[in-house]
PDB file of C-alpha atoms and ligand atoms in Angstrom:
ATOM      1  CA  MET Y   3       0.202   0.326  -0.176  1.00 98.00           C
ATOM      2  CA  GLN Y   4       1.769   3.457  -0.881  1.00 98.00           C
ATOM      3  CA  GLN Y   5       1.337   6.515   1.465  1.00 98.00           C
ATOM      4  CA  PHE Y   6       1.920   9.802   0.733  1.00 98.00           C
ATOM      5  CA  SER Y   7       1.553  12.952   2.961  1.00 98.00           C
ATOM      6  CA  THR Y   8       2.020  15.876  -0.466  1.00 98.00           C
ATOM      7  CA  ILE Y   9      -0.500  16.895  -2.730  1.00 98.00           C
ATOM      8  CA  THR Y  10       2.537  16.191  -5.577  1.00 98.00           C
ATOM      9  CA  ASP Y  11       3.125  13.279  -4.677  1.00 98.00           C
ATOM     10  CA  MET Y  12      -0.513  11.821  -4.205  1.00 98.00           C
ATOM     11  CA  ARG Y  13      -1.400  13.754  -7.463  1.00 98.00           C
ATOM     12  CA  ALA Y  14       1.875  12.018  -9.377  1.00 98.00           C
ATOM     13  CA  TRP Y  15       0.186   8.655  -8.400  1.00 98.00           C
ATOM     14  CA  SER Y  16      -3.157   9.532  -9.225  1.00 98.00           C
ATOM     15  CA  ARG Y  17      -1.940  10.752 -12.764  1.00 98.00           C
ATOM     16  CA  THR Y  18       0.283   7.239 -13.322  1.00 98.00           C
ATOM     17  CA  GLN Y  19      -2.693   5.297 -12.804  1.00 98.00           C
ATOM     18  CA  GLN Y  20      -4.704   7.169 -15.542  1.00 98.00           C
ATOM     19  CA  ARG Y  21      -2.657   7.574 -17.653  1.00 98.00           C
ATOM     20  CA  GLU Y  22      -2.403   3.110 -17.401  1.00 98.00           C
ATOM     21  CA  GLY Y  23      -6.155   2.996 -17.721  1.00 98.00           C
ATOM     22  CA  ALA Y  24      -7.614   3.079 -14.181  1.00 98.00           C
ATOM     23  CA  VAL Y  25     -10.267   4.305 -12.732  1.00 98.00           C
ATOM     24  CA  ILE Y  26      -9.577   5.755  -8.979  1.00 98.00           C
ATOM     25  CA  GLY Y  27     -12.422   5.130  -6.233  1.00 98.00           C
ATOM     26  CA  PHE Y  28     -11.650   7.663  -2.654  1.00 99.00           C
ATOM     27  CA  VAL Y  29     -12.678   7.649  -0.016  1.00 98.00           C
ATOM     28  CA  PRO Y  30     -12.341  10.672   1.845  1.00 98.00           C
ATOM     29  CA  THR Y  31     -11.846   9.554   6.193  1.00 98.00           C
ATOM     30  CA  MET Y  32     -11.237  11.346   9.254  1.00 98.00           C
ATOM     31  CA  GLY Y  33      -9.230   8.240  10.864  1.00 98.00           C
ATOM     32  CA  ALA Y  34     -10.206   6.095  13.610  1.00 97.00           C
ATOM     33  CA  LEU Y  35     -11.843   3.407  11.142  1.00 98.00           C
ATOM     34  CA  HIS Y  36     -14.700   1.403  11.684  1.00 97.00           C
ATOM     35  CA  ASP Y  37     -16.638  -1.572   9.447  1.00 97.00           C
ATOM     36  CA  GLY Y  38     -18.677   1.593   7.920  1.00 97.00           C
ATOM     37  CA  HIS Y  39     -15.652   2.660   6.815  1.00 98.00           C
ATOM     38  CA  LEU Y  40     -14.726  -0.706   5.165  1.00 98.00           C
ATOM     39  CA  SER Y  41     -18.001  -1.018   3.772  1.00 97.00           C
ATOM     40  CA  LEU Y  42     -17.599   2.243   1.789  1.00 98.00           C
ATOM     41  CA  ILE Y  43     -13.883   1.373   0.947  1.00 98.00           C
ATOM     42  CA  ARG Y  44     -15.855  -2.465  -0.589  1.00 98.00           C
ATOM     43  CA  GLN Y  45     -18.212  -0.430  -3.054  1.00 98.00           C
ATOM     44  CA  ALA Y  46     -15.384   1.494  -4.304  1.00 98.00           C
ATOM     45  CA  LYS Y  47     -13.625  -1.290  -5.363  1.00 98.00           C
ATOM     46  CA  GLU Y  48     -17.055  -2.517  -7.185  1.00 98.00           C
ATOM     47  CA  SER Y  49     -17.005   0.539  -9.762  1.00 96.00           C
ATOM     48  CA  ALA Y  50     -13.192   1.368  -9.784  1.00 98.00           C
ATOM     49  CA  THR Y  51     -10.072  -0.424 -10.348  1.00 98.00           C
ATOM     50  CA  ARG Y  52      -7.760   1.281  -8.262  1.00 98.00           C
ATOM     51  CA  VAL Y  53      -8.842   2.562  -4.219  1.00 98.00           C
ATOM     52  CA  VAL Y  54      -7.533   5.420  -2.354  1.00 99.00           C
ATOM     53  CA  VAL Y  55      -8.851   6.144   1.560  1.00 99.00           C
ATOM     54  CA  SER Y  56      -7.720   9.865   3.154  1.00 99.00           C
ATOM     55  CA  ILE Y  57      -7.050   9.479   6.772  1.00 98.00           C
ATOM     56  CA  TYR Y  58      -7.246  14.077   7.732  1.00 98.00           C
ATOM     57  CA  VAL Y  59      -9.049  15.375  10.877  1.00 98.00           C
ATOM     58  CA  ASN Y  60      -9.728  18.380   8.870  1.00 98.00           C
ATOM     59  CA  PRO Y  61     -10.005  21.675  11.771  1.00 98.00           C
ATOM     60  CA  THR Y  62     -11.468  23.729   9.639  1.00 98.00           C
ATOM     61  CA  GLN Y  63     -15.200  21.481   9.900  1.00 98.00           C
ATOM     62  CA  PHE Y  64     -14.944  21.450  13.745  1.00 97.00           C
ATOM     63  CA  ASP Y  65     -16.621  24.646  15.083  1.00 93.00           C
ATOM     64  CA  ASN Y  66     -15.318  23.467  18.488  1.00 93.00           C
ATOM     65  CA  PRO Y  67     -11.747  23.115  20.299  1.00 95.00           C
ATOM     66  CA  GLU Y  68     -12.469  20.685  22.041  1.00 93.00           C
ATOM     67  CA  ASP Y  69     -14.831  18.279  19.626  1.00 93.00           C
ATOM     68  CA  LEU Y  70     -11.289  18.598  17.456  1.00 96.00           C
ATOM     69  CA  ALA Y  71      -8.751  17.957  20.320  1.00 95.00           C
ATOM     70  CA  ASN Y  72     -11.357  14.542  21.335  1.00 93.00           C
ATOM     71  CA  TYR Y  73     -11.567  13.363  17.735  1.00 94.00           C
ATOM     72  CA  PRO Y  74      -9.850   9.733  18.044  1.00 94.00           C
ATOM     73  CA  LYS Y  75      -6.683   9.169  16.143  1.00 96.00           C
ATOM     74  CA  THR Y  76      -6.024   5.719  16.060  1.00 97.00           C
ATOM     75  CA  LEU Y  77      -3.810   5.522  12.592  1.00 98.00           C
ATOM     76  CA  GLU Y  78      -1.268   2.365  13.036  1.00 98.00           C
ATOM     77  CA  ALA Y  79      -4.747   0.214  13.094  1.00 98.00           C
ATOM     78  CA  ASP Y  80      -6.137   1.833  10.438  1.00 98.00           C
ATOM     79  CA  LEU Y  81      -3.471   1.348   8.271  1.00 98.00           C
ATOM     80  CA  ALA Y  82      -2.945  -1.669   9.144  1.00 98.00           C
ATOM     81  CA  LEU Y  83      -7.183  -2.340   8.658  1.00 98.00           C
ATOM     82  CA  LEU Y  84      -6.418  -0.431   4.957  1.00 98.00           C
ATOM     83  CA  ALA Y  85      -3.801  -2.191   4.348  1.00 98.00           C
ATOM     84  CA  LYS Y  86      -5.654  -5.907   4.985  1.00 98.00           C
ATOM     85  CA  GLU Y  87      -8.608  -4.204   2.637  1.00 98.00           C
ATOM     86  CA  GLY Y  88      -6.366  -4.097   0.273  1.00 98.00           C
ATOM     87  CA  VAL Y  89      -6.261  -0.394  -0.252  1.00 98.00           C
ATOM     88  CA  ASP Y  90      -3.964   1.148  -3.188  1.00 98.00           C
ATOM     89  CA  ALA Y  91      -2.920   4.160  -1.281  1.00 99.00           C
ATOM     90  CA  VAL Y  92      -3.261   6.028   1.363  1.00 98.00           C
ATOM     91  CA  PHE Y  93      -3.199   9.701   1.023  1.00 99.00           C
ATOM     92  CA  LEU Y  94      -2.164  11.684   4.746  1.00 98.00           C
ATOM     93  CA  PRO Y  95      -1.318  15.237   4.707  1.00 98.00           C
ATOM     94  CA  THR Y  96      -1.051  17.507   7.094  1.00 98.00           C
ATOM     95  CA  ASN Y  97      -2.066  21.040   8.770  1.00 98.00           C
ATOM     96  CA  GLU Y  98       0.572  22.830   6.811  1.00 98.00           C
ATOM     97  CA  VAL Y  99      -0.023  20.603   3.666  1.00 98.00           C
ATOM     98  CA  MET Y 100      -4.088  21.188   3.586  1.00 98.00           C
ATOM     99  CA  TYR Y 101      -3.709  24.813   5.007  1.00 98.00           C
ATOM    100  CA  PRO Y 102      -0.344  26.561   4.623  1.00 98.00           C
ATOM    101  CA  ASP Y 103       0.629  30.063   6.043  1.00 98.00           C
ATOM    102  CA  GLY Y 104      -1.407  32.319   4.185  1.00 98.00           C
ATOM    103  CA  TYR Y 105      -4.319  30.321   2.801  1.00 98.00           C
ATOM    104  CA  ALA Y 106      -7.476  32.115   2.080  1.00 98.00           C
ATOM    105  CA  THR Y 107     -10.018  29.944   0.405  1.00 98.00           C
ATOM    106  CA  PHE Y 108     -13.007  28.521   1.668  1.00 98.00           C
ATOM    107  CA  ILE Y 109     -16.619  26.955  -0.589  1.00 98.00           C
ATOM    108  CA  GLU Y 110     -20.535  28.551   1.119  1.00 97.00           C
ATOM    109  CA  ILE Y 111     -22.978  26.342  -0.002  1.00 97.00           C
ATOM    110  CA  VAL Y 112     -26.057  29.175   0.730  1.00 97.00           C
ATOM    111  CA  GLY Y 113     -29.840  28.262   0.583  1.00 97.00           C
ATOM    112  CA  PRO Y 114     -32.117  24.764   1.890  1.00 98.00           C
ATOM    113  CA  LEU Y 115     -29.196  22.266   2.388  1.00 98.00           C
ATOM    114  CA  THR Y 116     -27.463  24.874   4.963  1.00 98.00           C
ATOM    115  CA  ASP Y 117     -30.046  27.155   6.888  1.00 97.00           C
ATOM    116  CA  LYS Y 118     -31.085  23.974   9.253  1.00 98.00           C
ATOM    117  CA  LEU Y 119     -29.539  20.685  11.200  1.00 98.00           C
ATOM    118  CA  CYS Y 120     -25.865  20.338  11.317  1.00 98.00           C
ATOM    119  CA  ALA Y 121     -25.586  23.437   9.489  1.00 98.00           C
ATOM    120  CA  VAL Y 122     -27.484  25.527  11.804  1.00 97.00           C
ATOM    121  CA  ALA Y 123     -25.955  23.040  14.627  1.00 97.00           C
ATOM    122  CA  ARG Y 124     -22.685  23.384  13.938  1.00 97.00           C
ATOM    123  CA  PRO Y 125     -21.987  26.848  12.067  1.00 97.00           C
ATOM    124  CA  GLY Y 126     -18.832  26.834   9.458  1.00 97.00           C
ATOM    125  CA  HIS Y 127     -19.244  22.975   9.142  1.00 98.00           C
ATOM    126  CA  PHE Y 128     -19.735  22.639   6.208  1.00 98.00           C
ATOM    127  CA  ARG Y 129     -17.699  25.319   4.834  1.00 98.00           C
ATOM    128  CA  GLY Y 130     -14.899  23.291   6.524  1.00 98.00           C
ATOM    129  CA  VAL Y 131     -16.130  20.076   4.706  1.00 98.00           C
ATOM    130  CA  ALA Y 132     -16.822  21.473   1.609  1.00 98.00           C
ATOM    131  CA  THR Y 133     -13.693  22.959   1.175  1.00 98.00           C
ATOM    132  CA  VAL Y 134     -11.689  20.283   2.044  1.00 98.00           C
ATOM    133  CA  VAL Y 135     -13.511  17.736   0.226  1.00 99.00           C
ATOM    134  CA  THR Y 136     -13.052  19.937  -3.159  1.00 98.00           C
ATOM    135  CA  LYS Y 137      -9.388  20.363  -1.570  1.00 98.00           C
ATOM    136  CA  LEU Y 138      -8.730  16.501  -1.282  1.00 99.00           C
ATOM    137  CA  PHE Y 139     -10.338  15.872  -4.368  1.00 99.00           C
ATOM    138  CA  GLY Y 140      -7.596  17.907  -6.374  1.00 98.00           C
ATOM    139  CA  ALA Y 141      -4.776  15.867  -4.722  1.00 98.00           C
ATOM    140  CA  VAL Y 142      -6.620  12.184  -5.576  1.00 99.00           C
ATOM    141  CA  LEU Y 143      -8.184  13.426  -8.894  1.00 98.00           C
ATOM    142  CA  PRO Y 144     -10.855  10.387  -7.889  1.00 98.00           C
ATOM    143  CA  ASP Y 145     -13.015   9.427 -10.722  1.00 98.00           C
ATOM    144  CA  ILE Y 146     -15.691   7.759  -8.018  1.00 98.00           C
ATOM    145  CA  ALA Y 147     -15.896   9.150  -4.625  1.00 98.00           C
ATOM    146  CA  VAL Y 148     -17.676   8.079  -2.004  1.00 98.00           C
ATOM    147  CA  PHE Y 149     -19.585   8.999   1.101  1.00 98.00           C
ATOM    148  CA  GLY Y 150     -21.366   7.651   3.944  1.00 97.00           C
ATOM    149  CA  GLU Y 151     -25.574   8.151   4.398  1.00 95.00           C
ATOM    150  CA  LYS Y 152     -25.265   8.362   7.672  1.00 96.00           C
ATOM    151  CA  ASP Y 153     -23.816  11.897   7.611  1.00 96.00           C
ATOM    152  CA  PHE Y 154     -26.745  12.539   4.484  1.00 96.00           C
ATOM    153  CA  GLN Y 155     -26.777  16.041   4.449  1.00 97.00           C
ATOM    154  CA  GLN Y 156     -23.118  15.665   3.942  1.00 98.00           C
ATOM    155  CA  VAL Y 157     -23.938  14.325   1.121  1.00 97.00           C
ATOM    156  CA  LEU Y 158     -26.480  15.777  -0.271  1.00 97.00           C
ATOM    157  CA  ILE Y 159     -24.377  18.925   0.195  1.00 98.00           C
ATOM    158  CA  ILE Y 160     -21.722  17.537  -2.004  1.00 98.00           C
ATOM    159  CA  SER Y 161     -23.055  16.228  -4.385  1.00 97.00           C
ATOM    160  CA  LYS Y 162     -24.537  19.791  -4.566  1.00 97.00           C
ATOM    161  CA  MET Y 163     -21.134  21.734  -4.477  1.00 98.00           C
ATOM    162  CA  VAL Y 164     -20.162  18.960  -7.504  1.00 98.00           C
ATOM    163  CA  ASN Y 165     -22.743  19.685  -9.475  1.00 98.00           C
ATOM    164  CA  ASP Y 166     -22.654  23.380  -9.060  1.00 98.00           C
ATOM    165  CA  LEU Y 167     -18.223  23.422  -9.451  1.00 98.00           C
ATOM    166  CA  ASN Y 168     -19.271  21.086 -13.265  1.00 98.00           C
ATOM    167  CA  LEU Y 169     -16.615  18.641 -10.817  1.00 98.00           C
ATOM    168  CA  PRO Y 170     -15.226  15.695 -13.262  1.00 98.00           C
ATOM    169  CA  VAL Y 171     -16.621  13.529  -9.451  1.00 98.00           C
ATOM    170  CA  ASP Y 172     -19.093  10.839  -9.468  1.00 98.00           C
ATOM    171  CA  ILE Y 173     -21.119  10.337  -5.661  1.00 98.00           C
ATOM    172  CA  GLN Y 174     -21.835   7.166  -4.990  1.00 97.00           C
ATOM    173  CA  VAL Y 175     -23.603   6.590  -1.160  1.00 97.00           C
ATOM    174  CA  GLY Y 176     -22.796   3.894   0.733  1.00 96.00           C
ATOM    175  CA  ARG Y 177     -25.361   2.607   3.146  1.00 94.00           C
ATOM    176  CA  THR Y 178     -25.321   3.222   7.038  1.00 95.00           C
ATOM    177  CA  VAL Y 179     -23.545   0.255   9.025  1.00 96.00           C
ATOM    178  CA  ARG Y 180     -24.845  -0.055  12.359  1.00 96.00           C
ATOM    179  CA  GLU Y 181     -23.918  -2.135  15.709  1.00 95.00           C
ATOM    180  CA  PRO Y 182     -26.314  -5.207  16.220  1.00 93.00           C
ATOM    181  CA  ASP Y 183     -27.611  -3.555  18.996  1.00 92.00           C
ATOM    182  CA  GLY Y 184     -28.537  -0.503  16.552  1.00 95.00           C
ATOM    183  CA  LEU Y 185     -26.535   1.886  17.192  1.00 97.00           C
ATOM    184  CA  ALA Y 186     -25.233   3.461  13.624  1.00 97.00           C
ATOM    185  CA  MET Y 187     -21.039   2.687  12.930  1.00 97.00           C
ATOM    186  CA  SER Y 188     -19.137   6.101  13.806  1.00 97.00           C
ATOM    187  CA  SER Y 189     -15.517   7.234  14.851  1.00 95.00           C
ATOM    188  CA  ARG Y 190     -17.156   9.383  18.052  1.00 95.00           C
ATOM    189  CA  ASN Y 191     -18.740   5.816  19.250  1.00 96.00           C
ATOM    190  CA  ARG Y 192     -15.649   4.789  20.820  1.00 94.00           C
ATOM    191  CA  ARG Y 193     -15.718   7.763  22.975  1.00 95.00           C
ATOM    192  CA  LEU Y 194     -18.432   6.247  24.373  1.00 97.00           C
ATOM    193  CA  SER Y 195     -18.202   4.371  27.806  1.00 97.00           C
ATOM    194  CA  LYS Y 196     -20.693   1.376  27.879  1.00 96.00           C
ATOM    195  CA  GLU Y 197     -23.188   3.172  30.073  1.00 97.00           C
ATOM    196  CA  SER Y 198     -23.216   6.033  27.707  1.00 98.00           C
ATOM    197  CA  ARG Y 199     -23.414   3.663  24.609  1.00 97.00           C
ATOM    198  CA  GLU Y 200     -26.710   2.207  26.545  1.00 97.00           C
ATOM    199  CA  LYS Y 201     -28.116   5.399  26.990  1.00 98.00           C
ATOM    200  CA  ALA Y 202     -27.276   6.627  23.006  1.00 98.00           C
ATOM    201  CA  LEU Y 203     -29.162   3.568  22.156  1.00 97.00           C
ATOM    202  CA  GLY Y 204     -31.990   5.722  22.007  1.00 97.00           C
ATOM    203  CA  LEU Y 205     -31.198   7.398  19.415  1.00 98.00           C
ATOM    204  CA  PRO Y 206     -31.788   4.465  16.675  1.00 97.00           C
ATOM    205  CA  ARG Y 207     -34.811   3.318  18.864  1.00 97.00           C
ATOM    206  CA  GLY Y 208     -36.852   6.932  18.677  1.00 97.00           C
ATOM    207  CA  LEU Y 209     -36.047   6.834  15.577  1.00 97.00           C
ATOM    208  CA  GLU Y 210     -37.138   3.408  14.543  1.00 96.00           C
ATOM    209  CA  LEU Y 211     -40.602   3.753  16.730  1.00 97.00           C
ATOM    210  CA  ALA Y 212     -41.168   6.761  15.104  1.00 97.00           C
ATOM    211  CA  ASN Y 213     -40.302   5.120  12.073  1.00 97.00           C
ATOM    212  CA  LYS Y 214     -43.773   2.464  13.181  1.00 96.00           C
ATOM    213  CA  ALA Y 215     -46.098   5.097  14.031  1.00 97.00           C
ATOM    214  CA  TYR Y 216     -45.718   6.985  10.714  1.00 97.00           C
ATOM    215  CA  MET Y 217     -46.374   3.625   9.406  1.00 96.00           C
ATOM    216  CA  ASP Y 218     -49.236   3.509  11.596  1.00 97.00           C
ATOM    217  CA  GLY Y 219     -50.492   6.886  10.114  1.00 97.00           C
ATOM    218  CA  GLU Y 220     -49.259   8.984  12.351  1.00 98.00           C
ATOM    219  CA  ARG Y 221     -48.017  12.461  10.112  1.00 98.00           C
ATOM    220  CA  ASN Y 222     -47.542  15.193  13.071  1.00 98.00           C
ATOM    221  CA  ALA Y 223     -43.688  15.909  12.881  1.00 98.00           C
ATOM    222  CA  MET Y 224     -43.918  17.332  16.682  1.00 98.00           C
ATOM    223  CA  ASP Y 225     -45.793  13.494  17.367  1.00 98.00           C
ATOM    224  CA  LEU Y 226     -42.965  11.815  15.563  1.00 98.00           C
ATOM    225  CA  ILE Y 227     -40.163  14.158  17.079  1.00 98.00           C
ATOM    226  CA  GLU Y 228     -41.956  13.304  20.312  1.00 98.00           C
ATOM    227  CA  LYS Y 229     -40.889   9.639  20.156  1.00 98.00           C
ATOM    228  CA  VAL Y 230     -37.316  10.309  19.494  1.00 98.00           C
ATOM    229  CA  ALA Y 231     -36.948  12.898  22.591  1.00 98.00           C
ATOM    230  CA  ASN Y 232     -38.814  10.520  24.939  1.00 97.00           C
ATOM    231  CA  GLU Y 233     -36.532   7.522  24.422  1.00 97.00           C
ATOM    232  CA  LEU Y 234     -33.865   9.958  24.955  1.00 97.00           C
ATOM    233  CA  LEU Y 235     -34.194  12.502  27.390  1.00 93.00           C
ATOM    234  CA  VAL Y 236     -34.858  10.164  29.877  1.00 92.00           C
ATOM    235  CA  HIS Y 237     -31.569   9.653  30.658  1.00 93.00           C
ATOM    236  CA  GLU Y 238     -28.850  12.326  32.588  1.00 96.00           C
ATOM    237  CA  GLY Y 239     -26.175  13.613  30.687  1.00 97.00           C
ATOM    238  CA  VAL Y 240     -28.392  13.489  27.304  1.00 98.00           C
ATOM    239  CA  GLU Y 241     -29.459  16.563  25.256  1.00 97.00           C
ATOM    240  CA  LEU Y 242     -31.062  17.174  21.698  1.00 97.00           C
ATOM    241  CA  ASP Y 243     -29.300  18.749  19.631  1.00 97.00           C
ATOM    242  CA  TYR Y 244     -31.832  18.556  17.341  1.00 98.00           C
ATOM    243  CA  CYS Y 245     -34.457  16.600  15.909  1.00 98.00           C
ATOM    244  CA  ASP Y 246     -36.408  17.501  12.624  1.00 98.00           C
ATOM    245  CA  VAL Y 247     -38.644  16.115   9.945  1.00 98.00           C
ATOM    246  CA  ILE Y 248     -37.558  17.314   6.762  1.00 98.00           C
ATOM    247  CA  ARG Y 249     -38.512  16.518   2.914  1.00 97.00           C
ATOM    248  CA  LEU Y 250     -35.829  15.676   1.150  1.00 95.00           C
ATOM    249  CA  SER Y 251     -37.790  17.501  -1.811  1.00 94.00           C
ATOM    250  CA  GLY Y 252     -36.442  21.388  -1.809  1.00 96.00           C
ATOM    251  CA  PHE Y 253     -34.778  20.475   1.544  1.00 97.00           C
ATOM    252  CA  ALA Y 254     -37.481  21.858   3.737  1.00 97.00           C
ATOM    253  CA  GLU Y 255     -38.574  21.608   7.312  1.00 98.00           C
ATOM    254  CA  VAL Y 256     -42.437  20.144   7.605  1.00 98.00           C
ATOM    255  CA  THR Y 257     -45.190  20.351  10.239  1.00 98.00           C
ATOM    256  CA  GLN Y 258     -46.570  16.986   8.189  1.00 98.00           C
ATOM    257  CA  ALA Y 259     -44.982  13.855   7.684  1.00 98.00           C
ATOM    258  CA  VAL Y 260     -45.538  12.560   3.701  1.00 95.00           C
ATOM    259  CA  PRO Y 261     -43.863  10.289   1.517  1.00 93.00           C
ATOM    260  CA  GLY Y 262     -39.729  10.802   1.064  1.00 93.00           C
ATOM    261  CA  CYS Y 263     -39.018  12.918   4.025  1.00 96.00           C
ATOM    262  CA  VAL Y 264     -36.005  12.387   6.792  1.00 97.00           C
ATOM    263  CA  LEU Y 265     -36.699  12.347  10.713  1.00 98.00           C
ATOM    264  CA  ALA Y 266     -32.809  13.534  11.222  1.00 98.00           C
ATOM    265  CA  ALA Y 267     -31.273  13.679  15.075  1.00 98.00           C
ATOM    266  CA  ALA Y 268     -28.331  14.812  16.596  1.00 98.00           C
ATOM    267  CA  VAL Y 269     -27.631  14.060  20.550  1.00 98.00           C
ATOM    268  CA  PHE Y 270     -25.145  14.698  23.072  1.00 97.00           C
ATOM    269  CA  VAL Y 271     -24.350  12.007  24.835  1.00 98.00           C
ATOM    270  CA  ASP Y 272     -22.216  12.754  28.179  1.00 97.00           C
ATOM    271  CA  GLY Y 273     -20.771  15.403  25.823  1.00 95.00           C
ATOM    272  CA  VAL Y 274     -20.383  13.256  22.560  1.00 95.00           C
ATOM    273  CA  ARG Y 275     -21.895  14.331  20.075  1.00 96.00           C
ATOM    274  CA  LEU Y 276     -24.505  11.665  17.801  1.00 97.00           C
ATOM    275  CA  ILE Y 277     -26.265  11.867  14.793  1.00 98.00           C
ATOM    276  CA  ASP Y 278     -28.563   9.076  13.119  1.00 98.00           C
ATOM    277  CA  HIS Y 279     -31.731   9.040  10.430  1.00 97.00           C
ATOM    278  CA  ILE Y 280     -34.672   7.160   9.301  1.00 97.00           C
ATOM    279  CA  HIS Y 281     -36.620   7.571   5.924  1.00 96.00           C
ATOM    280  CA  LEU Y 282     -40.254   7.793   7.614  1.00 97.00           C
ATOM    281  CA  GLY Y 283     -41.800   5.118   5.980  1.00 94.00           C
ATOM    282  CA  ALA Y 284     -39.465   3.381   3.305  1.00 87.00           C
ATOM    283  CA  GLU Y 285     -36.464   1.454   6.170  1.00 77.00           C
ATOM    284  CA  HIS Y 286     -35.749   0.016   8.928  1.00 76.00           C
ATOM    285  CA  ILE Y 287     -33.158  -0.240  11.211  1.00 75.00           C
ATOM    286  CA  GLY Y 288     -33.751  -3.207  12.590  1.00 68.00           C
ATOM    287  CA  VAL Y 289     -34.106  -1.858  16.578  1.00 71.00           C
ATOM    288  CA  GLU Y 290     -35.472  -4.224  18.733  1.00 67.00           C
ATOM    289  CA  ILE Y 291     -38.570  -1.878  20.237  1.00 65.00           C
ATOM    290  CA  ASP Y 292     -40.722  -2.449  23.220  1.00 61.00           C
ATOM    291  CA  GLU Y 293     -43.500  -0.960  23.581  1.00 56.00           C
ATOM    292  CA  GLU Y 294     -45.829  -0.088  26.523  1.00 51.00           C
TER     293      GLU Y 294
HETATM  294  O1  PAF A   4     -17.207  12.353   6.603  1.00 76.85           O
HETATM  295  C1  PAF A   4     -16.583  12.350   7.201  1.00 76.85           C
HETATM  296  O2  PAF A   4     -15.455  12.012   7.512  1.00 76.85           O
HETATM  297  C2  PAF A   4     -15.798  13.827   6.970  1.00 76.85           C
HETATM  298  O3  PAF A   4     -16.365  14.935   6.773  1.00 76.85           O
HETATM  299  C3  PAF A   4     -15.001  13.965   5.422  1.00 76.85           C
HETATM  300  C4  PAF A   4     -15.984  13.827   4.034  1.00 76.85           C
HETATM  301  C5  PAF A   4     -13.930  13.039   5.552  1.00 76.85           C
HETATM  302  C6  PAF A   4     -14.138  15.188   5.207  1.00 76.85           C
HETATM  303  O4  PAF A   4     -13.347  15.714   6.102  1.00 76.85           O
END
């Protein structure tokens, strides 16, 4: 497995591969890899002949310095996993490479995709994501890039950006991978104690309960949101950052759920921020629900 830390070396490798006819699939990550990342890599392998993974904890997408400092870092284990997975190249840039002194360019997406959910809860987050993803694309020169559906707002924003800026990258979306108990896989899960993890399970359970209510005919967004809140707020140390019903077409917040809506939530569990969502009426998370 090749390792590159400069943009020049990364780009030179990709250009050589492409001249030889390779199709480059790219999975950008912030490390602390788990099975969710591995499933994106496997998906990239299905449509590409070379797979590149980047590991870079991008400071410009963190609105909270403490969150950035606490972001899990497991580089040795990550590299071992990637080698085992048969990844062709890893891009490991430093902050100096990505944001050298005098760096001054950022990408801002405006409109409905960035005036709600994580965009409001984490000011500047998507500006940082859009900027770093564009820069990573400029280094890796991928033909295909795969992003996880768990971060569905991020996927929509990146797809919009790629379309608006005519970037020659095909964006693919990989399904959310869950732990057997239903918790969506996330690098942040490793910061949960056993007790916090139990509390965190209220998130997939609440989404599943809300989905069941939707399937049984409930359309009132507040009542669906309450199902999620009730599963979480019974615990001390749990705070709901947001919980909203969003119609995907137009990315609008709605008070009455309709087909094509997503119920999305972000929650702090003992200081660890987790996000998850469910497509109302379409998807089962597969969590055991216990209704009194
Ligand atoms: O989803 C992530 O891990 C990050 O937001 C990404 C896309 C790697 C950009 O830093």
